[in-house]
Amino acid sequence: MCSVEQNEIPDDEVGNIIKSKLTNDLIHGYCLFGKDDTCLPRYYETGAAAVEEFEIRNEDVIVASFPKSGTTWTQEMVWLLKNDLDYDRAKVEIYDRFPKFELPGLGNSRYDSGDLNRVNSIDELNACTGPRLIKTHLPFSLLPRQIRNGYKTPKIIFVMRNSKDTFISYYHMAQILWLWNVSKEELAKVYLADKVLYGPYWKNVLGYWNMRHLPNLLILRYEEMIKDLKSIIQRTCAFLELDPLTEEQLERLFTHLSFNSMKNNSAVNYEKVIKERKQYNPTGDGAFIRSGKVGGYKEEMSSELINKFDEWIKKNIENTDFNENYACFGHVE
Ligand code: PPS
């Protein structure tokens, strides 16, 4: 039984887009969970209690984000740092090395065969001895209780990206991975109404941002990773209480994490899953590691849509200390 509060998606224009365009044999329906009304697949209700009660270990490391913010990039960096730069073992697919909390193995669709929804991540994590590396898109408010109440202090790395680039990346990925047959404008309506899968975007971002005083939380920005990845690697190393990398180690990791290297690396580019999903959506084309740009939204969004996003950003960050330049344009000062 679900111990987390749960609400239905309202039956309005946005609710209808969700029902008609974002619901399929892969994701059968959605609900709003917890105090932030986080939109998740309805089947999360059977796993919510297991995440809430999950026995965390202080030596675990969590990489958290709103989807499409640079999660996989950050996971690959963290995995290699935590595993003595073992590039051989890093050939295993990232989702097998770095399980995700919110997949308690409950999807029962025809897309399940040997893909991302096949595992019970909670059972898998419980079976691991020693420190675990965990991915999540859950907001801080839905993390296991032991983390929220400070009883356990695993290291958490939250990576964020400006919301317009995130949205464009999300739109492209949703077609190839979640098989949504939705226009950009329709998806924007859902996104800006805070009813998109893993949304509300701002509850997710500000939930972690507001906890940034915690010594066990590191916030990274995608735009900073683009600008100066080497500094981010060393900062992450220090946060993980590891020795700084030598010049040679740093150079190799930097090259391994470059856009082209990641794009061609089948352990992190989700090519197997995309290929599998493509049989159900033969017209859906694209790559998971797609453009890797800051400000790419300008080429893909109308000025009308950009204005709508800017208004939504301003409304959501007013009365916070979140930087408007960063929020609107992704400018890293
Ligand atoms: S997910 O599905 O939420 O886990 O996706 P996530 O990994 O968070 O985000 C995918 C986007 O990250 C970009 N990416 C990179 N950009 C630059 N350099 C490197 N090395 C890199 N690796 C991943 C990836 O291209 C997606 O962004 P878009 O804008 O779609 O290209």
PDB file of N, CA, C and O in Angstrom, residues 5 14 43 65 84 142 163 220 258 272 274 292 307:
ATOM      1  N   GLU A   5       1.050  10.433  -0.063  1.00  0.00           N
ATOM      2  CA  GLU A   5      -0.183  11.057  -0.526  1.00  0.00           C
ATOM      3  C   GLU A   5      -0.256  11.026  -2.051  1.00  0.00           C
ATOM      4  O   GLU A   5       0.757  11.217  -2.727  1.00  0.00           O
ATOM      5  N   VAL A  14      -5.094  20.096 -20.076  1.00  0.00           N
ATOM      6  CA  VAL A  14      -3.791  19.454 -19.882  1.00  0.00           C
ATOM      7  C   VAL A  14      -3.982  17.965 -19.565  1.00  0.00           C
ATOM      8  O   VAL A  14      -3.285  17.098 -20.097  1.00  0.00           O
ATOM      9  N   TYR A  43       1.803   3.393 -11.672  1.00  0.00           N
ATOM     10  CA  TYR A  43       2.310   2.173 -11.038  1.00  0.00           C
ATOM     11  C   TYR A  43       3.324   2.451  -9.937  1.00  0.00           C
ATOM     12  O   TYR A  43       3.659   1.570  -9.155  1.00  0.00           O
ATOM     13  N   SER A  65      18.400  14.585 -10.253  1.00  0.00           N
ATOM     14  CA  SER A  65      18.203  15.646 -11.250  1.00  0.00           C
ATOM     15  C   SER A  65      16.762  15.641 -11.710  1.00  0.00           C
ATOM     16  O   SER A  65      16.064  14.642 -11.564  1.00  0.00           O
ATOM     17  N   ASP A  84      37.758   3.728  -9.037  1.00  0.00           N
ATOM     18  CA  ASP A  84      39.185   3.756  -9.371  1.00  0.00           C
ATOM     19  C   ASP A  84      39.445   3.872 -10.873  1.00  0.00           C
ATOM     20  O   ASP A  84      40.361   3.230 -11.400  1.00  0.00           O
ATOM     21  N   LEU A 142      10.496  13.454  -2.084  1.00  0.00           N
ATOM     22  CA  LEU A 142      10.128  12.030  -2.194  1.00  0.00           C
ATOM     23  C   LEU A 142      11.320  11.102  -1.958  1.00  0.00           C
ATOM     24  O   LEU A 142      11.218   9.890  -2.144  1.00  0.00           O
ATOM     25  N   SER A 163      15.924  25.556 -17.797  1.00  0.00           N
ATOM     26  CA  SER A 163      14.686  24.808 -18.045  1.00  0.00           C
ATOM     27  C   SER A 163      14.310  24.735 -19.518  1.00  0.00           C
ATOM     28  O   SER A 163      13.635  23.795 -19.932  1.00  0.00           O
ATOM     29  N   LEU A 220      25.573  20.769  -9.026  1.00  0.00           N
ATOM     30  CA  LEU A 220      26.338  21.036 -10.243  1.00  0.00           C
ATOM     31  C   LEU A 220      25.393  21.606 -11.292  1.00  0.00           C
ATOM     32  O   LEU A 220      24.202  21.311 -11.281  1.00  0.00           O
ATOM     33  N   SER A 258      33.872  13.539 -22.851  1.00  0.00           N
ATOM     34  CA  SER A 258      33.556  14.558 -23.869  1.00  0.00           C
ATOM     35  C   SER A 258      32.286  14.135 -24.609  1.00  0.00           C
ATOM     36  O   SER A 258      31.915  12.950 -24.619  1.00  0.00           O
ATOM     37  N   LYS A 272      20.847   0.589 -27.061  1.00  0.00           N
ATOM     38  CA  LYS A 272      20.127  -0.695 -27.023  1.00  0.00           C
ATOM     39  C   LYS A 272      18.628  -0.457 -26.733  1.00  0.00           C
ATOM     40  O   LYS A 272      17.762  -1.041 -27.384  1.00  0.00           O
ATOM     41  N   ILE A 274      16.961   2.342 -27.158  1.00  0.00           N
ATOM     42  CA  ILE A 274      16.340   3.103 -28.252  1.00  0.00           C
ATOM     43  C   ILE A 274      15.985   2.161 -29.403  1.00  0.00           C
ATOM     44  O   ILE A 274      14.897   2.230 -29.970  1.00  0.00           O
ATOM     45  N   GLY A 292      23.880  18.362 -26.921  1.00  0.00           N
ATOM     46  CA  GLY A 292      24.820  18.755 -25.875  1.00  0.00           C
ATOM     47  C   GLY A 292      25.197  20.230 -25.888  1.00  0.00           C
ATOM     48  O   GLY A 292      26.346  20.582 -25.651  1.00  0.00           O
ATOM     49  N   ASN A 307       8.741  33.298 -24.545  1.00  0.00           N
ATOM     50  CA  ASN A 307       8.113  34.259 -23.620  1.00  0.00           C
ATOM     51  C   ASN A 307       7.291  33.546 -22.554  1.00  0.00           C
ATOM     52  O   ASN A 307       7.322  33.917 -21.372  1.00  0.00           O
TER      53      ASN A 307
END
